[in-house]
Amino acid sequence: MTEVVDLAELAATAGLEQELDRLAKSQGIIRTRQLNQQETWTVLGAALTRELLSDPRLSNDVHTHAPHGALVPGMAVMLLEQDDPGHARNRRLVSAAFASRAVRQLEPRIVEITRQLLDGLGERGTADFIEEFTYPMPLEVICELLGVPAEDRDPFRKWAMDISAAPSVEAMQAAAVELFSYCIGLIGAKRERPTEDLLSELIVARFDDGSALSDAELSSFAAVLLIAGHDTVTNLLANALHDLLAHPEQLAALRRDPALVGAAVEEALRFRGSAMTTVNRVAREDIEAGGVTIRKGELVRFLLNAANRDTEVRADPHSFDIGRATAQHVAFGMGPHFCLGQRLARQEATIALTEILQRFSTLELAVPADEVRWLPSDAIRGLVELPLRYAR
Amino acid sequence: MKITVDDGLCDGLGQCALVAPEVFALDDDERLVVAPEPARELAGKVAAAARACPVRAISVEES
């Protein structure tokens, strides 16, 4: 019998990466159990990841092809749970907002937000950097981009946590329903009083044939951009800080040469990216891959963090080394669903690391290294909290 | 085979270049460069590269 792995349970331990490495050494693809108790094929190897992420026999539209596997039945998530040509048609509506030029224009505002939050840390000397920095920073950025009022933001963290690190499938579905109904209200308000932001632009956007997005589609768009737009970056920033602090010689190298920050961000993405697992795909027909037969209708997901620790990506994959040449990592996926927000995520991470290291000459974990707690999530790799000691 | 790229849509994400590096490459400014006359036997890879584009900016006509 093939072993069925509970990823969320494994993720709650610091040993996740070692255990995945052990599994990947014997199989490039394993069985895992997801929150609704459905089993899915889970791809670990880098070569198999690249091959199958480009395979048109796998569909993202689980609602049509495998409704039993959908985590939130009846609610197809905009872009993530769509196939081309519909996916590309919708993505074109937002791609300019996340293109290189648009993201470069956001730089001064992201620097300003970053500095304000670092000012807020003051001289206290210790703080949970997730609570006080890595959570609010990307949230502020995406909310300004989308046009989400500041006074609405209180429930977002719980929704994001319940969606990515849910204690139960019921909690996840409840959070998705609350988020969706909030977004319906938000779209309604923007329809009445348009503002200068991406959501207002989407409301008036027209496809080539003159048609527009429905309110349900707009709300789904808002929901996915809002959650994917901050939760992933929150955890990426925290993981990057954690891993730099756990490798003092790498931190020292970055302090000596701040121009290495881009390389540090890429290594953080490769070593412990936050979007650990992709959304499910479903096989449209039987597929032979990695020595197994994926049957028509079966679910497949990709454990990108395992692929990024394949020796094919880096000869010594478990060392964190910002100076080492690395083949293309897959932290943002690959192919048609390649992360929409990757330029923004990279820019936020670059600014955050630069500003934090400039501001604090002392930065260290405020708890013993083996006491940091990891999120029990099969989707997101991240920390529960990141208590740091800091001084100017 | 005739390859057309919609420059208004292409954002230099490079997904095509990962699939068919013989035909597609990004220059230093992340602008897409397409090989002028790709060999006929690359048709399958070129089609896969067009499918890999998140905004479907690439279209291919068989000659």
XYZ file of C-alpha atoms in Angstrom:
455
model
C 0.000 0.000 0.000
C 1.186 3.482 -0.780
C 1.663 5.745 2.201
C -0.828 8.647 2.386
C 0.798 11.707 3.900
C -1.002 14.317 5.994
C 0.864 17.428 4.868
C -0.738 19.835 7.327
C 0.295 17.625 10.252
C 3.817 17.330 8.872
C 4.002 21.090 8.244
C 3.397 21.812 11.936
C 6.911 20.465 12.551
C 10.242 22.042 11.661
C 11.163 18.731 10.021
C 8.818 19.096 7.038
C 11.608 19.770 4.528
C 13.687 16.793 5.699
C 10.688 14.480 5.579
C 9.752 15.656 2.070
C 13.341 15.060 1.019
C 13.153 11.501 2.350
C 9.914 10.911 0.447
C 11.171 12.556 -2.765
C 14.245 10.319 -2.794
C 12.051 7.245 -3.299
C 9.148 8.735 -5.304
C 8.723 11.853 -7.436
C 4.982 11.777 -6.759
C 3.182 10.764 -3.558
C -0.348 10.519 -2.169
C -1.463 13.156 0.325
C -4.741 13.746 2.106
C -6.282 17.197 1.892
C -8.526 18.973 4.381
C -11.787 17.450 3.073
C -10.233 13.974 3.408
C -9.899 13.578 -0.366
C -6.631 12.017 -1.452
C -4.600 13.813 -4.096
C -1.485 12.969 -6.055
C 1.247 15.350 -4.950
C 4.238 16.018 -7.180
C 7.622 16.442 -5.460
C 10.333 16.137 -8.146
C 11.478 19.184 -10.149
C 11.490 17.526 -13.582
C 8.039 16.014 -13.049
C 6.777 19.367 -11.751
C 7.886 21.152 -14.918
C 6.518 18.398 -17.133
C 3.079 18.234 -15.513
C 2.613 21.985 -14.937
C 2.752 22.291 -18.740
C 0.536 19.281 -19.442
C -2.813 20.287 -20.974
C -4.351 17.001 -19.813
C -4.438 18.496 -16.301
C -7.253 20.984 -15.719
C -7.554 23.638 -12.990
C -11.329 23.522 -13.332
C -12.007 21.035 -10.527
C -15.609 22.210 -10.221
C -16.408 20.787 -13.658
C -14.127 17.763 -13.722
C -13.955 16.673 -10.053
C -16.615 18.450 -7.967
C -16.010 16.025 -5.059
C -12.482 17.382 -4.734
C -13.376 21.073 -4.598
C -12.522 22.517 -1.184
C -15.310 25.072 -1.427
C -18.019 23.453 -3.575
C -19.827 25.653 -6.061
C -17.409 28.592 -5.780
C -14.906 28.538 -8.644
C -12.021 30.822 -7.743
C -11.263 33.403 -10.433
C -8.063 32.533 -12.383
C -6.900 29.781 -10.010
C -9.715 27.369 -10.837
C -10.091 28.274 -14.502
C -8.620 26.919 -17.726
C -7.740 28.700 -20.932
C -9.037 30.364 -22.957
C -11.290 31.794 -20.195
C -8.385 32.056 -17.741
C -6.204 34.103 -20.136
C -9.165 36.306 -21.051
C -9.710 37.184 -17.375
C -6.018 37.473 -16.604
C -5.557 40.037 -19.355
C -7.898 42.357 -17.425
C -5.479 42.560 -14.494
C -2.078 41.825 -16.011
C -1.210 45.483 -16.630
C -1.740 46.277 -12.936
C 0.924 43.693 -12.014
C 3.278 44.311 -14.956
C 6.832 45.516 -14.455
C 6.096 49.180 -15.127
C 3.098 49.354 -12.783
C 5.006 47.593 -10.013
C 8.005 49.940 -10.397
C 5.648 52.877 -9.941
C 4.512 51.441 -6.598
C 8.061 51.409 -5.224
C 8.088 54.781 -3.410
C 4.768 54.037 -1.704
C 5.933 50.572 -0.608
C 9.100 52.140 0.845
C 6.963 54.687 2.693
C 4.631 52.014 4.148
C 7.655 49.943 5.159
C 9.347 52.860 6.949
C 6.156 53.820 8.788
C 5.756 50.293 10.124
C 9.418 50.153 11.170
C 8.965 53.516 12.914
C 6.078 51.919 14.790
C 8.420 49.278 16.221
C 10.242 52.123 17.989
C 12.760 51.312 20.680
C 10.861 48.522 22.437
C 13.574 46.035 21.563
C 11.414 42.965 20.925
C 8.345 42.379 18.782
C 6.511 39.754 16.781
C 7.585 40.825 13.303
C 4.670 38.996 11.682
C 2.094 40.897 13.732
C 3.832 44.251 13.391
C 5.451 44.102 9.986
C 5.140 41.149 7.619
C 1.357 41.010 7.989
C 0.454 44.726 7.771
C 2.969 45.685 5.044
C 1.707 43.631 2.088
C -1.889 44.004 3.302
C -1.613 47.794 3.135
C -0.072 47.571 -0.350
C -2.705 45.268 -1.842
C -5.598 47.116 -0.167
C -4.433 50.418 -1.651
C -4.026 48.789 -5.058
C -7.497 47.227 -4.953
C -9.187 50.082 -3.119
C -10.162 48.286 0.086
C -11.010 50.750 2.893
C -8.723 50.624 5.932
C -11.666 50.308 8.338
C -12.734 47.011 6.738
C -9.484 45.158 7.369
C -9.954 43.655 10.857
C -11.369 40.264 9.806
C -8.907 39.692 6.936
C -6.237 37.959 8.975
C -8.650 35.394 10.364
C -10.110 34.774 6.905
C -6.655 34.344 5.390
C -5.568 32.017 8.199
C -8.754 29.968 7.976
C -8.362 29.668 4.220
C -4.674 28.745 4.157
C -4.157 27.059 7.529
C -7.693 26.007 8.386
C -8.331 23.843 11.450
C -11.170 22.122 9.553
C -12.860 22.103 6.179
C -15.922 23.715 7.813
C -13.800 26.620 9.090
C -12.284 27.058 5.632
C -15.637 27.077 3.901
C -17.104 29.477 6.452
C -14.190 31.881 5.934
C -14.528 31.640 2.135
C -18.254 32.413 2.352
C -17.656 35.411 4.660
C -14.872 36.733 2.453
C -16.982 36.313 -0.666
C -19.985 38.059 0.831
C -17.746 40.909 2.009
C -16.431 41.239 -1.566
C -19.958 41.302 -3.010
C -20.699 44.271 -0.762
C -17.423 45.943 -1.689
C -18.106 45.595 -5.423
C -21.634 46.955 -4.906
C -20.237 50.004 -3.080
C -17.649 50.656 -5.815
C -20.287 50.331 -8.509
C -22.244 53.122 -6.816
C -19.222 55.280 -6.003
C -16.247 54.443 -8.225
C -12.810 55.282 -6.850
C -9.367 55.248 -8.451
C -8.302 51.672 -7.940
C -8.110 48.269 -9.588
C -11.541 47.038 -8.478
C -13.263 50.139 -9.878
C -11.320 49.602 -13.129
C -12.440 45.981 -13.283
C -16.084 46.983 -12.902
C -15.948 49.129 -16.047
C -13.513 46.858 -17.951
C -14.897 45.296 -21.123
C -13.778 42.200 -23.023
C -13.136 42.407 -26.784
C -16.747 41.409 -27.453
C -18.062 44.250 -25.268
C -19.163 42.037 -22.367
C -18.203 42.696 -18.742
C -17.520 40.655 -15.600
C -20.608 39.733 -13.563
C -20.882 40.756 -9.907
C -20.101 37.178 -8.855
C -16.985 37.160 -11.049
C -15.898 40.573 -9.778
C -16.326 39.442 -6.171
C -14.325 36.288 -6.820
C -11.609 38.412 -8.437
C -11.534 40.759 -5.444
C -11.371 37.842 -3.004
C -8.521 36.048 -4.723
C -6.443 39.200 -5.261
C -6.980 40.282 -1.663
C -5.978 36.983 -0.029
C -3.309 35.811 -2.494
C -2.009 39.371 -2.572
C -0.988 39.529 1.061
C -0.978 36.143 2.798
C 1.754 34.710 0.559
C 3.963 37.781 0.992
C 3.423 37.893 4.770
C 4.772 34.377 5.055
C 7.516 34.837 2.467
C 8.897 37.860 4.353
C 8.763 36.045 7.690
C 10.405 32.917 6.246
C 13.115 35.036 4.607
C 13.899 36.843 7.874
C 13.853 33.589 9.807
C 16.176 31.830 7.381
C 18.599 34.743 7.155
C 18.794 34.900 10.963
C 19.289 31.143 11.116
C 22.296 31.531 8.790
C 24.313 34.396 10.362
C 27.114 34.152 7.787
C 24.554 34.768 5.017
C 23.057 37.685 6.911
C 26.559 39.130 7.357
C 27.267 38.740 3.634
C 24.073 40.637 2.819
C 24.929 43.381 5.314
C 28.390 43.726 3.736
C 26.957 43.946 0.227
C 23.346 45.199 0.119
C 23.365 44.707 -3.665
C 22.939 40.991 -2.918
C 19.361 41.617 -1.803
C 17.878 40.354 -5.088
C 19.845 37.118 -4.760
C 18.732 36.848 -1.116
C 15.083 37.157 -2.132
C 15.487 34.464 -4.796
C 17.229 32.148 -2.348
C 14.487 32.757 0.234
C 11.898 31.843 -2.412
C 13.780 28.702 -3.368
C 14.676 27.599 0.152
C 11.316 28.115 1.841
C 8.755 29.784 -0.391
C 5.389 30.524 1.210
C 3.066 29.241 -1.540
C 4.160 25.723 -0.700
C 1.474 23.801 -2.579
C -0.456 24.776 -5.704
C -4.213 24.526 -6.030
C -5.483 21.182 -7.271
C -5.513 20.110 -10.867
C -7.675 17.267 -12.141
C -6.745 14.711 -14.803
C -8.987 14.949 -17.885
C -7.750 11.505 -18.964
C -5.437 8.791 -17.652
C -1.860 10.079 -17.418
C 1.293 7.989 -16.983
C 3.815 10.067 -15.049
C 6.644 9.466 -12.600
C 6.014 5.723 -12.596
C 2.335 5.955 -11.606
C -0.978 6.131 -13.455
C -3.024 9.175 -12.625
C -6.579 8.135 -13.441
C -9.082 10.408 -15.134
C -10.864 12.482 -12.475
C -8.086 12.158 -9.883
C -6.647 15.256 -8.218
C -3.044 16.401 -8.602
C -1.213 19.180 -6.778
C 2.375 20.375 -6.805
C 4.537 20.735 -3.725
C 6.718 23.525 -5.068
C 8.887 23.654 -1.943
C 9.894 20.031 -2.518
C 10.707 20.650 -6.210
C 12.875 23.603 -5.188
C 14.940 21.285 -3.002
C 15.594 18.865 -5.843
C 19.305 18.433 -6.578
C 18.481 19.360 -10.163
C 17.669 22.916 -9.026
C 20.682 23.152 -6.734
C 23.451 20.632 -6.143
C 23.329 21.214 -2.370
C 19.614 22.021 -1.995
C 19.351 22.113 1.808
C 21.986 24.771 2.278
C 20.777 28.375 2.400
C 23.318 30.282 0.353
C 22.582 33.636 -1.295
C 25.807 33.638 -3.256
C 25.330 30.324 -5.032
C 24.154 29.893 -8.602
C 20.759 28.263 -8.757
C 18.757 26.980 -11.686
C 15.300 28.487 -12.169
C 13.210 27.781 -9.055
C 9.473 27.163 -9.288
C 8.350 29.126 -6.219
C 5.913 31.070 -8.454
C 4.846 28.002 -10.416
C 5.237 27.738 -14.155
C 3.161 27.967 -17.312
C -0.254 29.584 -17.752
C -0.841 29.944 -13.999
C 2.600 31.466 -13.305
C 2.014 33.778 -10.341
C 0.267 36.994 -11.352
C 1.779 38.919 -8.439
C 5.371 37.679 -8.640
C 6.882 41.056 -9.544
C 5.026 42.756 -6.693
C 6.039 39.996 -4.250
C 9.693 40.269 -5.292
C 9.610 44.052 -4.991
C 7.976 43.965 -1.540
C 10.521 41.412 -0.320
C 13.441 43.404 -1.734
C 12.265 46.620 -0.092
C 11.454 44.936 3.217
C 14.840 43.231 3.587
C 16.731 46.354 2.510
C 14.902 48.663 4.906
C 14.952 46.271 7.886
C 18.686 45.633 7.639
C 19.396 49.341 7.175
C 17.285 50.227 10.193
C 18.490 47.603 12.678
C 22.144 46.797 13.233
C 21.067 44.103 15.687
C 18.415 41.631 14.642
C 18.036 38.179 16.178
C 15.474 35.574 17.158
C 14.030 36.343 20.595
C 13.248 32.653 21.253
C 15.459 29.573 20.940
C 15.608 28.437 17.296
C 13.883 25.129 18.029
C 10.936 26.883 19.665
C 9.615 28.660 16.578
C 6.240 27.243 15.585
C 5.202 26.413 12.032
C 1.685 26.769 10.608
C -0.218 23.465 10.379
C -1.036 24.158 6.727
C -0.821 21.985 3.644
C -0.970 25.062 1.402
C 1.228 27.745 2.960
C 4.674 27.333 4.525
C 4.907 29.859 7.294
C 5.494 30.664 10.938
C 2.862 31.194 13.623
C 4.897 34.105 14.966
C 8.361 35.598 14.576
C 9.550 37.137 17.867
C 12.690 39.179 17.155
C 15.074 41.269 19.245
C 16.161 44.401 17.449
C 18.219 47.526 17.985
C 19.267 50.378 15.760
C 5.295 28.402 -39.247
C 4.503 32.034 -38.486
C 4.761 33.203 -34.875
C 3.090 36.443 -33.808
C 3.498 38.026 -30.376
C 1.064 40.676 -29.140
C 3.489 43.204 -27.632
C 0.662 44.933 -25.794
C -0.030 41.721 -23.884
C 3.486 40.318 -23.457
C 4.995 41.299 -20.090
C 8.225 39.341 -20.416
C 7.223 36.615 -17.967
C 9.383 34.147 -19.895
C 7.161 31.086 -19.579
C 7.463 30.419 -23.330
C 11.251 30.550 -23.084
C 11.196 27.831 -20.414
C 9.236 25.533 -22.722
C 10.930 26.311 -26.065
C 14.288 28.018 -25.419
C 15.323 27.259 -29.025
C 12.712 29.753 -30.230
C 11.914 32.201 -27.412
C 14.276 34.219 -25.217
C 14.116 37.336 -23.061
C 16.683 40.086 -23.609
C 18.255 42.075 -20.763
C 15.212 44.352 -20.621
C 12.852 41.364 -20.343
C 11.643 41.922 -23.892
C 10.729 38.818 -25.837
C 12.959 37.832 -28.754
C 11.629 35.244 -31.214
C 13.896 33.227 -33.533
C 13.104 34.258 -37.142
C 12.514 30.913 -38.827
C 12.144 28.034 -36.386
C 12.648 24.527 -37.766
C 9.492 22.625 -38.658
C 10.248 19.901 -36.097
C 9.923 22.486 -33.300
C 6.211 22.987 -34.076
C 5.109 20.898 -31.081
C 7.334 22.832 -28.675
C 6.203 26.169 -30.109
C 2.560 25.187 -29.609
C 3.339 24.199 -26.008
C 5.130 27.522 -25.476
C 2.061 29.403 -26.743
C -0.113 27.434 -24.293
C 2.293 28.228 -21.434
C 1.767 31.988 -21.824
C -0.449 33.255 -18.946
C -2.069 35.889 -21.196
C -1.918 33.941 -24.481
C 0.109 36.631 -26.191
C 1.589 34.171 -28.724
C -0.234 32.932 -31.797
C 1.122 30.406 -34.259
C 0.079 29.837 -37.866
C 1.143 26.652 -39.602
C 2.504 27.426 -43.069
